Coordinates of C-alpha atoms and ligand atoms in Angstrom, one line a residue:
X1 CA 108.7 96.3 106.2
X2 CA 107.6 93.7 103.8
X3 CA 110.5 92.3 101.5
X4 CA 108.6 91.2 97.8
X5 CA 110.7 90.2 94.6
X6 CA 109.4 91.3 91.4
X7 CA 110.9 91.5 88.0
X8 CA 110.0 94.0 85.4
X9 CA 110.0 94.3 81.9
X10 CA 112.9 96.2 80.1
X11 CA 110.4 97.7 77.1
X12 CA 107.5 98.9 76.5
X13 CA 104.4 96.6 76.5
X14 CA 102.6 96.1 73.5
X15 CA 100.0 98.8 72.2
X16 CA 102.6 101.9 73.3
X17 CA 103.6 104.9 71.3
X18 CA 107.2 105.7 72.2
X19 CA 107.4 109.2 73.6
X20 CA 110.2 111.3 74.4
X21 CA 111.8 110.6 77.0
X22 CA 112.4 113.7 78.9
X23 CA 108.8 114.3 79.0
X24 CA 107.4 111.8 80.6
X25 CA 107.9 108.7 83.5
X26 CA 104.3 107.5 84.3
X27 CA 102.0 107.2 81.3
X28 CA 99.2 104.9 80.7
X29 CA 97.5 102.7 78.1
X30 CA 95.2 100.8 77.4
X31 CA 95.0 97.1 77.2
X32 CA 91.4 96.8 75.4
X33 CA 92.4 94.9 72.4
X34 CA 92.7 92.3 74.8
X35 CA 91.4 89.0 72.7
X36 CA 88.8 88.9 75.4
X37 CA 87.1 92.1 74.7
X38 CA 86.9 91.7 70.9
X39 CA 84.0 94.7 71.0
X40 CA 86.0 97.2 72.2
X41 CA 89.1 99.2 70.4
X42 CA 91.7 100.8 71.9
X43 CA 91.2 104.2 73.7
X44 CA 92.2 106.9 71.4
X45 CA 95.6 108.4 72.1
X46 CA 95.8 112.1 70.7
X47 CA 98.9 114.0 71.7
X48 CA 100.8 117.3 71.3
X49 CA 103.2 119.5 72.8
X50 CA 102.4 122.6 75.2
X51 CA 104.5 124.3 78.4
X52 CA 107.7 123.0 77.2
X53 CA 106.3 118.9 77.8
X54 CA 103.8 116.4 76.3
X55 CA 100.1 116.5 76.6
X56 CA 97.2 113.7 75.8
X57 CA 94.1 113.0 76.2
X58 CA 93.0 109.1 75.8
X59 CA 89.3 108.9 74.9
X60 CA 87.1 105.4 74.8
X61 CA 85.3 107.0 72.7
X62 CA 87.0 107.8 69.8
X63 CA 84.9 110.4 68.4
X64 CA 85.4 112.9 71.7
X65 CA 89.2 112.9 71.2
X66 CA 89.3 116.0 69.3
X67 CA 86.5 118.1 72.0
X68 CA 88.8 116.6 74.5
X69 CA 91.8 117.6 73.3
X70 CA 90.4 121.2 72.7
X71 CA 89.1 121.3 76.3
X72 CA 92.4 120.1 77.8
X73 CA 94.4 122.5 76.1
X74 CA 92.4 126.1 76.8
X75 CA 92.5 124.9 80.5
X76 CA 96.2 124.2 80.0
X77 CA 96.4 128.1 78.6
X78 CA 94.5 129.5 81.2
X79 CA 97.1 128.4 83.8
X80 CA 99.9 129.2 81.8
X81 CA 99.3 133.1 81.1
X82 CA 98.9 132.9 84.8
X83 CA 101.6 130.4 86.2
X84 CA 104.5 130.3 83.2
X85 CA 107.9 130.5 84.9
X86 CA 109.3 130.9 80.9
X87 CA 106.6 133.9 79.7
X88 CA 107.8 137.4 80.0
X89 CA 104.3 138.7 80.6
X90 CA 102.5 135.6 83.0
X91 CA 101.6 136.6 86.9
X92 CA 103.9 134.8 88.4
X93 CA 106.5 136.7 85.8
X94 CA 105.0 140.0 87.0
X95 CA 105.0 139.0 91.2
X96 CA 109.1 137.7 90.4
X97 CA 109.4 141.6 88.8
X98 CA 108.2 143.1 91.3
X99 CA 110.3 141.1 94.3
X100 CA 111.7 144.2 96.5
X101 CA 109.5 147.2 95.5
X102 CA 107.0 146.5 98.2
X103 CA 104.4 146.2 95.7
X104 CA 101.9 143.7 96.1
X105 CA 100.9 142.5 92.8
X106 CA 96.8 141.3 92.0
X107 CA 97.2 137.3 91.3
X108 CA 93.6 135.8 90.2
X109 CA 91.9 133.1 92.3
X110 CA 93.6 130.1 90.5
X111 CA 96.9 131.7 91.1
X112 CA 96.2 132.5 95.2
X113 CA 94.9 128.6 95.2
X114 CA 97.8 127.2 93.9
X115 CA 100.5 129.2 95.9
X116 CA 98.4 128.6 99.4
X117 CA 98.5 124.8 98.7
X118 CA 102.4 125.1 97.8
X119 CA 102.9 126.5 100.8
X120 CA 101.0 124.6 102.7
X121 CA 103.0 121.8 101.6
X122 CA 106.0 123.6 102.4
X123 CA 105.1 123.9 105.8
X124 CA 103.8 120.5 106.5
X125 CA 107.6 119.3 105.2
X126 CA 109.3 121.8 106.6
X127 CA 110.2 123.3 103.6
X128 CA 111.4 120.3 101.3
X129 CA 108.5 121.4 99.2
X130 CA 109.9 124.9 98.4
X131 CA 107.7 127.2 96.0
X132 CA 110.5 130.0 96.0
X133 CA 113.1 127.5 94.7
X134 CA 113.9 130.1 91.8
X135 CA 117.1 131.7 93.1
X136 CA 118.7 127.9 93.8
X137 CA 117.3 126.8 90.5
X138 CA 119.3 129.8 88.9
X139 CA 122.7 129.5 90.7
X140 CA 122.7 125.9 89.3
X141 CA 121.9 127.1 85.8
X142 CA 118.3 126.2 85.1
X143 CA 117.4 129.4 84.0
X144 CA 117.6 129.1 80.1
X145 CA 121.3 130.8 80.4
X146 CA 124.1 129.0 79.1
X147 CA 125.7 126.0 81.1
X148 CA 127.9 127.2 84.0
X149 CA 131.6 126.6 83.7
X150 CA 131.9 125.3 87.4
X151 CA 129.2 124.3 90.1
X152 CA 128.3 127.6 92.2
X153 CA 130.6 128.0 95.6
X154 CA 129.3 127.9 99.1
X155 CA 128.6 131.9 99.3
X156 CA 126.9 131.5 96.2
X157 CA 124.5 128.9 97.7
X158 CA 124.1 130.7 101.2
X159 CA 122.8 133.7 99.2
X160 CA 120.5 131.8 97.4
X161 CA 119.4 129.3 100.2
X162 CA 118.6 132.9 102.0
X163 CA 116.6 134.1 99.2
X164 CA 114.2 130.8 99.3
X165 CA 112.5 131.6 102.0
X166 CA 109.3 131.2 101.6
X167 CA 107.8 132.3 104.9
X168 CA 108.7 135.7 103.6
X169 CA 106.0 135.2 100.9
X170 CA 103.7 137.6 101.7
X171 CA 100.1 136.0 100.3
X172 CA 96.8 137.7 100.9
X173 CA 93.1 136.9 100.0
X174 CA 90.0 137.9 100.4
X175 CA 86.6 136.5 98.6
X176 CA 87.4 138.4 95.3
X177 CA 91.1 139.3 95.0
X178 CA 94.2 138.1 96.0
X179 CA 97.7 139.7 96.5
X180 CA 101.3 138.1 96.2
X181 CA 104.6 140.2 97.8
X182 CA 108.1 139.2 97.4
X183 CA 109.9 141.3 100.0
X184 CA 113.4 141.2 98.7
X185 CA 114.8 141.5 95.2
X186 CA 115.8 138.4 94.1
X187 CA 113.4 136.2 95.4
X188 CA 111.7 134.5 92.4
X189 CA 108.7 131.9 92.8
X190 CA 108.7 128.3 90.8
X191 CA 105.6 126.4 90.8
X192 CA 106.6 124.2 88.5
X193 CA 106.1 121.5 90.7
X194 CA 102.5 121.9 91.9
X195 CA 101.0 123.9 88.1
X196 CA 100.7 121.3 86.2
X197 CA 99.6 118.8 88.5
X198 CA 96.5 122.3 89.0
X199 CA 95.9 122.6 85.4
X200 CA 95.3 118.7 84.7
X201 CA 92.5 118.9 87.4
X202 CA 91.1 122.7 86.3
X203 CA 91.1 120.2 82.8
X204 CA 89.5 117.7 83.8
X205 CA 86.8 119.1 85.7
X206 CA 85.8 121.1 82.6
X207 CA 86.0 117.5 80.5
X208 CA 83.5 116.1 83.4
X209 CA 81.2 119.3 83.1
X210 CA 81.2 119.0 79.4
X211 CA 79.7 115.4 80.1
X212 CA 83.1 113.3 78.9
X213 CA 82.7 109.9 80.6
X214 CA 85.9 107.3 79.6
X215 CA 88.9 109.5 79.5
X216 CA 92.1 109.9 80.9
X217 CA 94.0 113.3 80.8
X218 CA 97.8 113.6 80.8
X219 CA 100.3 116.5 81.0
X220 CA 103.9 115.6 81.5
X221 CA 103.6 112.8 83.2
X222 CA 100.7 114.3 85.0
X223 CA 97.4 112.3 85.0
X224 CA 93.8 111.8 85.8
X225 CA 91.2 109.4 84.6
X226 CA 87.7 109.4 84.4
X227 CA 85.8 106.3 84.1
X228 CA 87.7 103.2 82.2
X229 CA 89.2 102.4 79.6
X230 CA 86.7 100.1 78.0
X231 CA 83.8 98.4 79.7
X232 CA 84.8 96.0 82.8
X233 CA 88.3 97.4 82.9
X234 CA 88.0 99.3 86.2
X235 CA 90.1 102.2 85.5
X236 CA 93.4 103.0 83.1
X237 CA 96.6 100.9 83.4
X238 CA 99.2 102.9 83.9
X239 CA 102.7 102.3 83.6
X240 CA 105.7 103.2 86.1
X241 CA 108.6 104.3 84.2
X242 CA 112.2 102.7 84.8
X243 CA 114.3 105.6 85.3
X244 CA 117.4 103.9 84.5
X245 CA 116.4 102.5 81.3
X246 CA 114.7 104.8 78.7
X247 CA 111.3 103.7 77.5
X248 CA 111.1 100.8 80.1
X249 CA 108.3 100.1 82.6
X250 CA 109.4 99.1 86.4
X251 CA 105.8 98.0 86.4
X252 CA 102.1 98.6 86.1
X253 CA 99.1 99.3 88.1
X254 CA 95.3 100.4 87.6
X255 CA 93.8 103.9 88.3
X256 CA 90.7 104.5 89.0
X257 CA 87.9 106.6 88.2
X258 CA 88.9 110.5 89.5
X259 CA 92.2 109.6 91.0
X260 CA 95.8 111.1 89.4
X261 CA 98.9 110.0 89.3
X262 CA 102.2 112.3 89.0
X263 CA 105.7 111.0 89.1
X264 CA 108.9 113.2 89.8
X265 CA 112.3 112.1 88.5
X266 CA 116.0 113.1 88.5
X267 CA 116.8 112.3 84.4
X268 CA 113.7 114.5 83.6
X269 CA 115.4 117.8 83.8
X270 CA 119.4 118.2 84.5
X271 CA 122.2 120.9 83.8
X272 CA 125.6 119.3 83.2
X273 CA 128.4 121.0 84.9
X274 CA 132.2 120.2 84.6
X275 CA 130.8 116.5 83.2
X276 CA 128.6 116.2 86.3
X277 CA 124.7 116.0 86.1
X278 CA 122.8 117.7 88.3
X279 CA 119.1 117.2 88.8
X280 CA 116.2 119.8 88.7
X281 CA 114.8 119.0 92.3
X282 CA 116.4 121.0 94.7
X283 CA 116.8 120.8 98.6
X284 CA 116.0 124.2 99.4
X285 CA 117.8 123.6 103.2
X286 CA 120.6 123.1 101.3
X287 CA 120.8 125.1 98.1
X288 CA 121.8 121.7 96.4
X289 CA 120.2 119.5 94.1
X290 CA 118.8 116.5 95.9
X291 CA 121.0 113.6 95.4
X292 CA 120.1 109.5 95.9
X293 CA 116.4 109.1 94.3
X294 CA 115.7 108.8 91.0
X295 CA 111.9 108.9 90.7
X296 CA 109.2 108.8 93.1
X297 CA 105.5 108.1 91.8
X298 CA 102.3 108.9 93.7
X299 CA 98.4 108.1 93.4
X300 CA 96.5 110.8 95.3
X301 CA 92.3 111.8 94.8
X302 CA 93.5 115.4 92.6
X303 CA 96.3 116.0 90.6
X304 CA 97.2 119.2 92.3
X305 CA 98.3 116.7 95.5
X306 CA 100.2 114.0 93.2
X307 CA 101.8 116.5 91.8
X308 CA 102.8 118.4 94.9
X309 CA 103.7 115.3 96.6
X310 CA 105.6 113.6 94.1
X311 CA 108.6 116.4 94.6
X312 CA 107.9 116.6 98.2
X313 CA 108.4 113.1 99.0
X314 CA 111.6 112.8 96.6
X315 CA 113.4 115.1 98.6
X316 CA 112.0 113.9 101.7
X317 CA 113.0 109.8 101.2
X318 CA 110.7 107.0 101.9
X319 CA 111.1 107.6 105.9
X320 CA 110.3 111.0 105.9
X321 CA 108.2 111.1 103.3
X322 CA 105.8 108.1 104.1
X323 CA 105.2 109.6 107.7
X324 CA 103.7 113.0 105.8
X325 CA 101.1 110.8 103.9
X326 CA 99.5 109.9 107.1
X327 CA 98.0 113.5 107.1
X328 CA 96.9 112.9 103.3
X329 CA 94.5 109.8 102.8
X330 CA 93.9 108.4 99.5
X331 CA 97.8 108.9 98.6
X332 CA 100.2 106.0 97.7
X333 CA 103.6 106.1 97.2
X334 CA 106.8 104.4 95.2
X335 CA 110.5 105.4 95.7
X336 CA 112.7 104.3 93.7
X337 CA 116.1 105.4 95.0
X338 CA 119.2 106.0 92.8
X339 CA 121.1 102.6 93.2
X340 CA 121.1 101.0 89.3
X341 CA 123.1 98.5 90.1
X342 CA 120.6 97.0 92.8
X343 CA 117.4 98.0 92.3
X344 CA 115.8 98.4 95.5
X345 CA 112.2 100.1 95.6
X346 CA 110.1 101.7 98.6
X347 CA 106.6 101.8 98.5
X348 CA 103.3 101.9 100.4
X349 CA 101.7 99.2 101.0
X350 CA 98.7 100.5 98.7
X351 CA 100.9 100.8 96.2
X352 CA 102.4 97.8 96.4
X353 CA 99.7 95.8 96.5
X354 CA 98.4 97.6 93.3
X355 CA 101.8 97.6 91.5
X356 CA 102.2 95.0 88.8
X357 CA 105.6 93.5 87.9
X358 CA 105.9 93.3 84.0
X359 CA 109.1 90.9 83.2
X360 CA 112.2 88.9 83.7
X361 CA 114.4 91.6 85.8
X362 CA 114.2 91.3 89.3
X363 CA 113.8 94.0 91.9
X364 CA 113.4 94.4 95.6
X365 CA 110.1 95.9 96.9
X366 CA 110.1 97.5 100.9
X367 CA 106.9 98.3 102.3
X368 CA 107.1 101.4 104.2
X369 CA 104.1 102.1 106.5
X370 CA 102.9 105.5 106.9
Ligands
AMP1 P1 108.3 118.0 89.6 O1 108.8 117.5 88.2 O2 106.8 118.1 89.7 O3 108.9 117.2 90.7 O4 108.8 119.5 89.7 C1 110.2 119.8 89.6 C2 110.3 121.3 89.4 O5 109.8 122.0 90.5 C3 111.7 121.8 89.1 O6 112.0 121.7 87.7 C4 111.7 123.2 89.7 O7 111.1 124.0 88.8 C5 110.8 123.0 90.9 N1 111.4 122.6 92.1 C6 112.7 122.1 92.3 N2 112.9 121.7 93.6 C7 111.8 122.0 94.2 C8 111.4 121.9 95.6 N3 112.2 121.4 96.6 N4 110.2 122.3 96.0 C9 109.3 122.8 95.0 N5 109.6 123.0 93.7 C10 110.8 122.6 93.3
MG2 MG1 105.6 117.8 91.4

């Protein structure tokens, strides 16, 4: 391990729009008014709100923003008929219903994709990526229902824990159709950790096909860039939210053309119980919410895999978690562990070699091989 000091910067750098907070910890911009590159404006930042978060696209070209945006957002409602954990009348609503009959229930080809990879993913960590989370996610209240009055007891969470597992999910596919089976009622997938991570790449392929060159694509937090932001640039900077501080950067660093970036953190999404927050990210071992990271960023070739990894490795830890990149090239990591007082950050050494410091505030950088 590799001790660096960097400071960062406790606002947003110049040229930002503030967003809401809950919706996003990575975003990028664009630093093309730059006195250097008097030629070229800003990208175009057009944003709006769909699945319950923020969407954008940023366009170099400012007269593709509003094709861009249109493109981004049908490929956004594909996946949600099929993948919504909040619509009555999605897929995965109508596998969750049918948990226990025996039924198998016709998913299309995006769904079966997206569930294989998720459990992939759980296997590789054995099972800290969980895609049948639901039942924990419930007992601690994330459900829509109002708050609970006191944290859930231990027979509570042993029933739960019991009804995540997701080698039960029974998956089948063949060239042309796919089946999903939840044997027992009660079980209820979630993959709101790996969907929208899918539907900013089933985007941005359709941008690419429809011959969009400079852009960058966002969906909670979820990007992926083609080309650069302006001539020369090599790619999008890209900011690393402080998850301590709202709208403050940690730092910055460049992405390039095709990769994504996804970022998973515990003040996204929280339930408050008896005055206690608890975080959405679940250990599925445990039945509890994961407790000690804050936010964990990753660069990976598709968004699918940030996405996917990003929750994986904040419940597995720097440790853990850098020793399951080995088996995925191309991916960098950041931890940044849930110590405020001393901000002490783990990353790879890709990313910290491509991580930026912006400002005065000092922090402590470990290098964590893979
Ligand atoms: P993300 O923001 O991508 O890290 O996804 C977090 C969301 O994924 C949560 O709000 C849950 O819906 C779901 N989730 C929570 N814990 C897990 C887990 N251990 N594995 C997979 N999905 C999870
Ligand atoms: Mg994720």
């Amino acid at each position: 391990m590799k001790n660096l000091s960097c400071p960062f910067l406790p606002r947003l750098a110049r040229g930002f729009r503030s967003l809401p907070s809950t919706a996003y910890l990575a975003f990028a911009c664009c630093l093309a008014l730059a006195a250097c590159r008097p030629p070229h404006a800003a990208p175009l930042r057009v944003q709006w709100f769909t699945m319950g978060t923020v969407a954008a696209v940023q366009c170099a070209d400012h007269s593709a923003a509003p094709q861009a945006r249109d493109l981004a957002q049908a490929a956004f409602d594909d996946l949600d008929r099929e993948l919504s954990a909040w619509k009555n009348d999605s897929a995965l609503a109508a596998v969750n219903d049918a948990a226990g009959t025996g039924q198998p229930v016709s998913v299309s080809p995006a769904f079966a994709t997206v569930l294989r990879t998720a459990l992939a993913f759980s296997k590789e960590s054995d099972g800290a990526f969980n895609p049948l989370i639901g039942p924990i996610m419930c007992a601690w209240g994330f459900n829509g229902a109002d708050p609970r009055p006191s944290p859930p007891g231990e027979a509570e969470l042993k029933a739960a824990a019991a009804l995540a597992d997701w080698r039960a999910i029974d998956l089948t596919s063949a060239p042309t159709s796919a089946t999903v089976r939840l044997p027992t009622a009660g079980m209820r997938l979630d993959l709101g950790a790996i969907a929208k991570g899918y539907a900013v790449d089933l985007a941005w392929q359709r941008l690419k096909a429809a011959g969009h060159t400079n852009l960058l694509v966002d969906l909670g937090g979820n990007l992926r860039a083609i080309g650069e932001a302006a001539p020369g640039r090599g790619g999008w900077r890209t900011g690393v939210r402080n998850p301590f501080a709202e709208n403050a950067l940690v730092g910055m660093f460049l992405m390039r053309d095709g990769e994504a970036v996804a970022t998973s953190g515990n003040y996204e999404r929280f339930v408050e119980i008896e005055g206690v927050r608890y975080a959405h990210i679940m250990d599925g071992r445990t039945g509890r919410p994961v407790t000690g990271m804050a936010g964990t960023t990753i660069i990976a070739p598709d968004a699918m895999t940030a996405d996917a990894l990003s929750t994986t490795l904040f419940v597995l830890g720097p440790e853990k978690g850098a020793a399951m990149l080995r088996s995925h090239p191309g991916c960098e990591a950041l931890w940044i562990p849930d110590t405020p007082d001393s901000l002490t950050f783990f990353a790879t050494p890709g990313f910290a070699e491509r991580l930026k410091p912006l400002g005065p505030l000092a922090y402590t950088l470990n290098v964590i091989r893979p």
